[in-house]
Amino acid sequence: MKPIILLTGKNGQVGGELLRLLPQLGEVVALGHDQLDLSNPADIRRTIREVRPQLIVNAAAYTAVDQAETDKKTAQAVNAQAPGLMAEEAKKIGAALVHYSTDYVFDGTKKTPYDEMDSANPINVYGKTKFAGEQAIRSSRLPHLIFRTAWVYAKQGRNFLLTILRLATEREELRIVSDQVGAPTCASDVAAATTKILSRICERNNRSFVFSKVSGTYHMSAAGQTTWYDFAKTMLEEAEATSHIPEWLAAATKERPLIARRLIPISTQEFGSPTHRPAYSILSNSRLIQTFGVALPDWHAQLQCCFVSDSIAANRGAD
Ligand SMILES: NC(=O)c1ccc[n+]([C@@H]2O[C@H](COP(=O)([O-])OP(=O)(O)OC[C@H]3O[C@@H](n4cnc5c(N)ncnc54)[C@H](OP(=O)(O)O)[C@@H]3O)[C@@H](O)[C@H]2O)c1
């Protein structure tokens, strides 16, 4: 019998990609915000007791970083309390938990890649609530995998890639922050790495999700590093160079031409966001690579992949 996998956040960037891949591993019960509200503890308990999954993959989160500053209660409920409750309920039925966290658990004062042993010191509400969620899972002592990722984007959803492409059709000049360093990570690569890891665990353990030896926290982000400014510049270059416009790009730009001609690098201070963000949030993925033999591609290669026309990508997949 196929194992049952409960996936939350099925309409999110990572959740949407997992929804395509996880059926390789079991019967997926996928829920969106409207079907399971993670700010409602009773809803969480009832759902897990009814579905009785062998594995829970929690791709849902309160990810609106700026909004979290003024809506702490909801951010705390979804990012901190809900993962703890999931862990508690999962433990009762012998299920394992996969959860995602963020580079924003760090304060960004380091100058070399953060590894899993580095102390967290989140500097905004989102980071604080995500770290509290991690701690709740760890202290539950249930078998878990927490994957910390960073600067996530996809061909759908709310993200920097789609925002910049839209703005580039509306304005000739764009001012982009150039003093924050990170690794833009494509949601499809996070989902693919997660699925590969789970499938290897299953293969080794007679088709069950036994995490005992590998249970823990891992960094899972694109290789390499860049700034928001260079990421924007590169994506606009890729968009201009694309000969077959993929469907998602046509939708993002509403098929209007890109008119942005000047990209101005500005400082975080000039940008003036009231929310603190880490200046440096590169994650070392060594532990992920050593434990599972899985490495995510370089951020630029991930970005280039998005600009391959959907029809070409589909043909490649069929090869
Ligand atoms: N996005 C990033 O840059 C980034 C960076 C580092 C780590 N991460 C982590 O990676 C994971 C996946 O993020 P993502 O980029 O896929 O986020 P996303 O695209 O914002 O998706 C999150 C999903 O969670 C849902 N959600 C929000 N509140 C909920 C609630 N109360 N109950 C149930 N569902 C709720 C959202 O639904 P609605 O839209 O309907 O509310 C959305 O579908 C998260 O753990 C996130 O913290 C993300």
GROMACS .gro file of C-alpha atoms and ligand atoms in nm:
model
  367
    1MET     CA    1   0.000   0.000   0.000
    2LYS     CA    2   0.124   0.348  -0.085
    3PRO     CA    3   0.215   0.568   0.213
    4ILE     CA    4  -0.008   0.870   0.274
    5ILE     CA    5   0.162   1.208   0.255
    6LEU     CA    6  -0.012   1.517   0.390
    7LEU     CA    7   0.106   1.830   0.204
    8THR     CA    8   0.016   2.176   0.334
    9GLY     CA    9   0.051   2.500   0.138
   10LYS     CA   10  -0.025   2.333  -0.196
   11ASN     CA   11  -0.083   2.670  -0.367
   12GLY     CA   12   0.244   2.824  -0.254
   13GLN     CA   13   0.567   2.840  -0.454
   14VAL     CA   14   0.734   2.535  -0.299
   15GLY     CA   15   0.404   2.361  -0.221
   16GLY     CA   16   0.289   2.391  -0.583
   17GLU     CA   17   0.609   2.227  -0.708
   18LEU     CA   18   0.590   1.953  -0.443
   19LEU     CA   19   0.236   1.878  -0.553
   20ARG     CA   20   0.375   1.778  -0.894
   21LEU     CA   21   0.656   1.560  -0.755
   22LEU     CA   22   0.542   1.397  -0.430
   23PRO     CA   23   0.292   1.159  -0.597
   24GLN     CA   24   0.604   0.959  -0.702
   25LEU     CA   25   0.640   0.867  -0.336
   26GLY     CA   26   0.290   0.803  -0.211
   27GLU     CA   27  -0.072   0.906  -0.204
   28VAL     CA   28  -0.072   1.281  -0.154
   29VAL     CA   29  -0.347   1.459   0.038
   30ALA     CA   30  -0.274   1.820  -0.056
   31LEU     CA   31  -0.442   2.109   0.123
   32GLY     CA   32  -0.444   2.482   0.060
   33HIS     CA   33  -0.507   2.766   0.304
   34ASP     CA   34  -0.882   2.746   0.241
   35GLN     CA   35  -0.890   2.376   0.338
   36LEU     CA   36  -0.656   2.389   0.639
   37ASP     CA   37  -0.593   2.713   0.827
   38LEU     CA   38  -0.270   2.679   1.019
   39SER     CA   39  -0.367   2.961   1.253
   40ASN     CA   40  -0.643   2.733   1.383
   41PRO     CA   41  -0.502   2.465   1.619
   42ALA     CA   42  -0.823   2.261   1.620
   43ASP     CA   43  -0.817   2.250   1.238
   44ILE     CA   44  -0.458   2.116   1.245
   45ARG     CA   45  -0.534   1.846   1.502
   46ARG     CA   46  -0.855   1.735   1.330
   47THR     CA   47  -0.691   1.718   0.985
   48ILE     CA   48  -0.394   1.509   1.100
   49ARG     CA   49  -0.617   1.274   1.299
   50GLU     CA   50  -0.847   1.225   1.000
   51VAL     CA   51  -0.581   1.184   0.730
   52ARG     CA   52  -0.341   0.977   0.946
   53PRO     CA   53  -0.042   1.033   0.715
   54GLN     CA   54   0.293   0.855   0.738
   55LEU     CA   55   0.459   1.181   0.637
   56ILE     CA   56   0.362   1.547   0.673
   57VAL     CA   57   0.529   1.797   0.439
   58ASN     CA   58   0.463   2.148   0.567
   59ALA     CA   59   0.517   2.392   0.280
   60ALA     CA   60   0.272   2.647   0.422
   61ALA     CA   61   0.399   2.951   0.607
   62TYR     CA   62   0.327   3.315   0.676
   63THR     CA   63   0.586   3.454   0.432
   64ALA     CA   64   0.482   3.822   0.408
   65VAL     CA   65   0.798   3.952   0.577
   66ASP     CA   66   0.693   4.319   0.603
   67GLN     CA   67   0.334   4.242   0.701
   68ALA     CA   68   0.455   4.012   0.979
   69GLU     CA   69   0.595   4.317   1.162
   70THR     CA   70   0.242   4.444   1.227
   71ASP     CA   71   0.059   4.110   1.228
   72LYS     CA   72   0.278   3.928   1.479
   73LYS     CA   73  -0.006   3.723   1.619
   74THR     CA   74  -0.087   3.549   1.290
   75ALA     CA   75   0.280   3.508   1.194
   76GLN     CA   76   0.345   3.350   1.534
   77ALA     CA   77   0.044   3.118   1.506
   78VAL     CA   78   0.130   2.996   1.154
   79ASN     CA   79   0.511   2.990   1.168
   80ALA     CA   80   0.578   2.902   1.531
   81GLN     CA   81   0.277   2.734   1.693
   82ALA     CA   82   0.145   2.536   1.394
   83PRO     CA   83   0.472   2.345   1.327
   84GLY     CA   84   0.488   2.257   1.698
   85LEU     CA   85   0.131   2.126   1.690
   86MET     CA   86   0.198   1.932   1.371
   87ALA     CA   87   0.500   1.771   1.535
   88GLU     CA   88   0.297   1.682   1.845
   89GLU     CA   89   0.016   1.523   1.642
   90ALA     CA   90   0.258   1.351   1.402
   91LYS     CA   91   0.440   1.196   1.694
   92LYS     CA   92   0.118   1.048   1.831
   93ILE     CA   93   0.054   0.859   1.505
   94GLY     CA   94   0.419   0.771   1.429
   95ALA     CA   95   0.446   1.006   1.130
   96ALA     CA   96   0.756   1.197   1.021
   97LEU     CA   97   0.766   1.569   0.937
   98VAL     CA   98   0.936   1.770   0.663
   99HIS     CA   99   0.935   2.143   0.729
  100TYR     CA  100   1.090   2.448   0.562
  101SER     CA  101   1.264   2.738   0.729
  102THR     CA  102   1.467   3.037   0.625
  103ASP     CA  103   1.802   3.212   0.600
  104TYR     CA  104   1.629   3.492   0.798
  105VAL     CA  105   1.692   3.298   1.120
  106PHE     CA  106   2.041   3.456   1.101
  107ASP     CA  107   2.128   3.820   1.163
  108GLY     CA  108   2.348   3.852   0.853
  109THR     CA  109   2.655   3.985   1.032
  110LYS     CA  110   2.878   3.694   0.922
  111LYS     CA  111   3.097   3.728   0.614
  112THR     CA  112   3.122   3.358   0.530
  113PRO     CA  113   2.843   3.106   0.464
  114TYR     CA  114   2.625   3.014   0.760
  115ASP     CA  115   2.622   2.648   0.856
  116GLU     CA  116   2.372   2.461   1.073
  117MET     CA  117   2.592   2.500   1.383
  118ASP     CA  118   2.588   2.881   1.364
  119SER     CA  119   2.373   3.051   1.624
  120ALA     CA  120   2.045   3.193   1.505
  121ASN     CA  121   1.971   3.554   1.584
  122PRO     CA  122   1.672   3.664   1.376
  123ILE     CA  123   1.630   4.038   1.331
  124ASN     CA  124   1.268   4.057   1.216
  125VAL     CA  125   0.935   3.909   1.322
  126TYR     CA  126   0.922   3.664   1.031
  127GLY     CA  127   1.268   3.527   1.117
  128LYS     CA  128   1.183   3.507   1.488
  129THR     CA  129   0.859   3.317   1.427
  130LYS     CA  130   1.025   3.078   1.179
  131PHE     CA  131   1.303   3.004   1.427
  132ALA     CA  132   1.047   2.942   1.703
  133GLY     CA  133   0.876   2.693   1.467
  134GLU     CA  134   1.207   2.510   1.414
  135GLN     CA  135   1.267   2.491   1.788
  136ALA     CA  136   0.919   2.356   1.854
  137ILE     CA  137   0.981   2.076   1.604
  138ARG     CA  138   1.328   1.996   1.740
  139SER     CA  139   1.207   1.985   2.099
  140SER     CA  140   0.921   1.749   2.008
  141ARG     CA  141   1.185   1.485   1.930
  142LEU     CA  142   0.984   1.349   1.640
  143PRO     CA  143   1.176   1.234   1.330
  144HIS     CA  144   1.199   1.544   1.114
  145LEU     CA  145   1.383   1.718   0.834
  146ILE     CA  146   1.395   2.096   0.851
  147PHE     CA  147   1.523   2.248   0.527
  148ARG     CA  148   1.631   2.611   0.552
  149THR     CA  149   1.612   2.776   0.215
  150ALA     CA  150   1.651   3.134   0.090
  151TRP     CA  151   1.528   3.406  -0.149
  152VAL     CA  152   1.268   3.170  -0.303
  153TYR     CA  153   1.104   3.247  -0.636
  154ALA     CA  154   0.890   3.056  -0.885
  155LYS     CA  155   0.710   3.114  -1.212
  156GLN     CA  156   0.393   3.182  -1.013
  157GLY     CA  157   0.315   3.342  -0.679
  158ARG     CA  158   0.446   3.656  -0.511
  159ASN     CA  159   0.819   3.695  -0.557
  160PHE     CA  160   1.104   3.924  -0.660
  161LEU     CA  161   1.138   3.771  -1.010
  162LEU     CA  162   0.777   3.841  -1.106
  163THR     CA  163   0.772   4.182  -0.935
  164ILE     CA  164   1.082   4.306  -1.119
  165LEU     CA  165   0.961   4.176  -1.455
  166ARG     CA  166   0.628   4.354  -1.405
  167LEU     CA  167   0.794   4.678  -1.293
  168ALA     CA  168   1.028   4.661  -1.594
  169THR     CA  169   0.722   4.691  -1.821
  170GLU     CA  170   0.600   4.997  -1.631
  171ARG     CA  171   0.911   5.206  -1.551
  172GLU     CA  172   1.224   5.311  -1.742
  173GLU     CA  173   1.427   5.329  -1.421
  174LEU     CA  174   1.439   5.076  -1.140
  175ARG     CA  175   1.617   5.132  -0.809
  176ILE     CA  176   1.730   4.801  -0.657
  177VAL     CA  177   1.902   4.720  -0.329
  178SER     CA  178   2.264   4.621  -0.390
  179ASP     CA  179   2.399   4.567  -0.039
  180GLN     CA  180   2.211   4.250   0.058
  181VAL     CA  181   2.384   3.928  -0.042
  182GLY     CA  182   2.194   3.602  -0.088
  183ALA     CA  183   2.129   3.304  -0.312
  184PRO     CA  184   1.803   3.323  -0.512
  185THR     CA  185   1.658   2.973  -0.505
  186CYS     CA  186   1.399   2.839  -0.746
  187ALA     CA  187   1.106   2.663  -0.575
  188SER     CA  188   1.121   2.380  -0.829
  189ASP     CA  189   1.479   2.300  -0.723
  190VAL     CA  190   1.377   2.293  -0.355
  191ALA     CA  191   1.091   2.056  -0.438
  192ALA     CA  192   1.312   1.838  -0.658
  193ALA     CA  193   1.584   1.812  -0.391
  194THR     CA  194   1.326   1.731  -0.122
  195THR     CA  195   1.169   1.459  -0.337
  196LYS     CA  196   1.507   1.310  -0.424
  197ILE     CA  197   1.605   1.297  -0.055
  198LEU     CA  198   1.274   1.141   0.048
  199SER     CA  199   1.293   0.887  -0.230
  200ARG     CA  200   1.645   0.782  -0.123
  201ILE     CA  201   1.527   0.747   0.238
  202CYS     CA  202   1.232   0.536   0.121
  203GLU     CA  203   1.451   0.314  -0.098
  204ARG     CA  204   1.682   0.241   0.192
  205ASN     CA  205   1.401   0.174   0.438
  206ASN     CA  206   1.161  -0.059   0.263
  207ARG     CA  207   0.938   0.222   0.129
  208SER     CA  208   0.890   0.396   0.461
  209PHE     CA  209   0.992   0.740   0.580
  210VAL     CA  210   1.246   0.645   0.847
  211PHE     CA  211   1.442   0.957   0.938
  212SER     CA  212   1.609   0.832   1.257
  213LYS     CA  213   1.971   0.854   1.140
  214VAL     CA  214   1.929   1.173   0.936
  215SER     CA  215   1.669   1.361   1.142
  216GLY     CA  216   1.775   1.724   1.181
  217THR     CA  217   1.820   2.066   1.022
  218TYR     CA  218   1.980   2.120   0.681
  219HIS     CA  219   2.056   2.420   0.462
  220MET     CA  220   1.906   2.387   0.113
  221SER     CA  221   1.968   2.688  -0.111
  222ALA     CA  222   2.110   2.761  -0.455
  223ALA     CA  223   2.487   2.753  -0.489
  224GLY     CA  224   2.672   3.080  -0.545
  225GLN     CA  225   2.581   3.428  -0.430
  226THR     CA  226   2.450   3.756  -0.565
  227THR     CA  227   2.268   4.074  -0.463
  228TRP     CA  228   1.909   4.179  -0.535
  229TYR     CA  229   2.055   4.432  -0.783
  230ASP     CA  230   2.258   4.174  -0.978
  231PHE     CA  231   1.973   3.924  -0.966
  232ALA     CA  232   1.740   4.185  -1.121
  233LYS     CA  233   1.998   4.282  -1.384
  234THR     CA  234   2.058   3.918  -1.477
  235MET     CA  235   1.688   3.831  -1.501
  236LEU     CA  236   1.621   4.128  -1.731
  237GLU     CA  237   1.915   4.023  -1.951
  238GLU     CA  238   1.779   3.669  -1.965
  239ALA     CA  239   1.429   3.796  -2.047
  240GLU     CA  240   1.562   4.017  -2.329
  241ALA     CA  241   1.769   3.729  -2.470
  242THR     CA  242   1.485   3.474  -2.471
  243SER     CA  243   1.383   3.381  -2.822
  244HIS     CA  244   1.084   3.163  -2.726
  245ILE     CA  245   0.890   3.351  -2.461
  246PRO     CA  246   0.771   3.101  -2.199
  247GLU     CA  247   0.406   3.123  -2.093
  248TRP     CA  248   0.480   3.236  -1.738
  249LEU     CA  249   0.690   3.527  -1.869
  250ALA     CA  250   0.415   3.635  -2.107
  251ALA     CA  251   0.175   3.628  -1.809
  252ALA     CA  252   0.416   3.818  -1.581
  253THR     CA  253   0.467   4.098  -1.834
  254LYS     CA  254   0.112   4.079  -1.974
  255GLU     CA  255   0.296   4.052  -2.308
  256ARG     CA  256   0.408   4.417  -2.279
  257PRO     CA  257   0.765   4.511  -2.378
  258LEU     CA  258   1.034   4.557  -2.114
  259ILE     CA  259   1.102   4.934  -2.104
  260ALA     CA  260   1.339   4.951  -1.804
  261ARG     CA  261   1.668   5.088  -1.936
  262ARG     CA  262   1.836   5.207  -1.618
  263LEU     CA  263   1.895   4.995  -1.311
  264ILE     CA  264   2.019   5.203  -1.020
  265PRO     CA  265   2.193   5.022  -0.732
  266ILE     CA  266   2.079   5.162  -0.397
  267SER     CA  267   2.153   5.083  -0.033
  268THR     CA  268   1.911   4.914   0.206
  269GLN     CA  269   1.897   5.246   0.392
  270GLU     CA  270   1.799   5.435   0.075
  271PHE     CA  271   1.529   5.177   0.002
  272GLY     CA  272   1.390   5.261   0.344
  273SER     CA  273   1.199   4.946   0.438
  274PRO     CA  274   1.089   4.956   0.802
  275THR     CA  275   1.172   4.582   0.829
  276HIS     CA  276   1.529   4.476   0.909
  277ARG     CA  277   1.674   4.216   0.671
  278PRO     CA  278   2.009   4.035   0.700
  279ALA     CA  279   2.283   4.195   0.489
  280TYR     CA  280   2.443   3.857   0.425
  281SER     CA  281   2.250   3.532   0.426
  282ILE     CA  282   2.449   3.277   0.230
  283LEU     CA  283   2.389   2.927   0.360
  284SER     CA  284   2.649   2.653   0.342
  285ASN     CA  285   2.488   2.343   0.192
  286SER     CA  286   2.775   2.109   0.285
  287ARG     CA  287   2.573   1.910   0.538
  288LEU     CA  288   2.296   1.846   0.285
  289ILE     CA  289   2.547   1.735   0.022
  290GLN     CA  290   2.743   1.512   0.260
  291THR     CA  291   2.436   1.348   0.413
  292PHE     CA  292   2.214   1.300   0.109
  293GLY     CA  293   2.443   1.351  -0.191
  294VAL     CA  294   2.204   1.618  -0.317
  295ALA     CA  295   2.321   1.964  -0.430
  296LEU     CA  296   2.115   2.246  -0.575
  297PRO     CA  297   2.248   2.414  -0.891
  298ASP     CA  298   2.405   2.759  -0.896
  299TRP     CA  299   2.150   3.047  -0.869
  300HIS     CA  300   2.224   3.168  -1.224
  301ALA     CA  301   2.175   2.821  -1.374
  302GLN     CA  302   1.843   2.792  -1.184
  303LEU     CA  303   1.733   3.129  -1.321
  304GLN     CA  304   1.833   3.038  -1.678
  305CYS     CA  305   1.621   2.725  -1.651
  306CYS     CA  306   1.310   2.940  -1.599
  307PHE     CA  307   1.372   3.121  -1.927
  308VAL     CA  308   1.380   2.806  -2.134
  309SER     CA  309   1.049   2.802  -2.320
  310ASP     CA  310   0.789   2.572  -2.162
  311SER     CA  311   0.755   2.374  -2.485
  312ILE     CA  312   1.133   2.319  -2.506
  313ALA     CA  313   1.140   2.219  -2.138
  314ALA     CA  314   0.853   1.975  -2.194
  315ASN     CA  315   1.034   1.819  -2.492
  316ARG     CA  316   1.353   1.788  -2.290
  317GLY     CA  317   1.160   1.616  -2.011
  318ALA     CA  318   1.030   1.364  -2.262
  319ASP     CA  319   1.380   1.273  -2.387
  320LIG     N1  320   0.957   3.289  -0.014
  320LIG     C1  321   1.083   3.299   0.028
  320LIG     O1  322   1.160   3.385  -0.017
  320LIG     C2  323   1.138   3.204   0.132
  320LIG     C3  324   1.271   3.221   0.175
  320LIG     C4  325   1.321   3.134   0.271
  320LIG     C5  326   1.241   3.034   0.323
  320LIG     N2  327   1.112   3.022   0.280
  320LIG     C6  328   1.030   2.917   0.342
  320LIG     O2  329   0.999   2.821   0.242
  320LIG     C7  330   0.869   2.766   0.266
  320LIG     C8  331   0.786   2.777   0.141
  320LIG     O3  332   0.771   2.916   0.110
  320LIG     P1  333   0.708   2.967  -0.026
  320LIG     O4  334   0.803   3.061  -0.087
  320LIG     O5  335   0.655   2.853  -0.104
  320LIG     O6  336   0.587   3.053   0.035
  320LIG     P2  337   0.454   3.102  -0.036
  320LIG     O7  338   0.466   3.096  -0.183
  320LIG     O8  339   0.418   3.230   0.032
  320LIG     O9  340   0.351   2.988   0.008
  320LIG     C9  341   0.309   2.976   0.140
  320LIG    C10  342   0.172   2.914   0.138
  320LIG    O10  343   0.127   2.908   0.274
  320LIG    C11  344  -0.008   2.944   0.275
  320LIG     N3  345  -0.051   2.997   0.404
  320LIG    C12  346  -0.029   3.118   0.458
  320LIG     N4  347  -0.095   3.130   0.574
  320LIG    C13  348  -0.158   3.012   0.595
  320LIG    C14  349  -0.243   2.962   0.695
  320LIG     N5  350  -0.279   3.037   0.801
  320LIG     N6  351  -0.291   2.837   0.683
  320LIG    C15  352  -0.259   2.761   0.577
  320LIG     N7  353  -0.182   2.801   0.476
  320LIG    C16  354  -0.131   2.927   0.485
  320LIG    C17  355  -0.022   3.050   0.168
  320LIG    O11  356  -0.156   3.058   0.126
  320LIG     P3  357  -0.222   3.203   0.096
  320LIG    O12  358  -0.131   3.267  -0.005
  320LIG    O13  359  -0.356   3.167   0.047
  320LIG    O14  360  -0.223   3.275   0.227
  320LIG    C18  361   0.069   2.995   0.059
  320LIG    O15  362   0.001   2.913  -0.031
  320LIG    C19  363   0.814   2.841   0.388
  320LIG    O16  364   0.839   2.767   0.504
  320LIG    C20  365   0.896   2.968   0.392
  320LIG    O17  366   0.904   3.021   0.523
  320LIG    C21  367   1.059   3.103   0.185
   0.00000   0.00000   0.00000
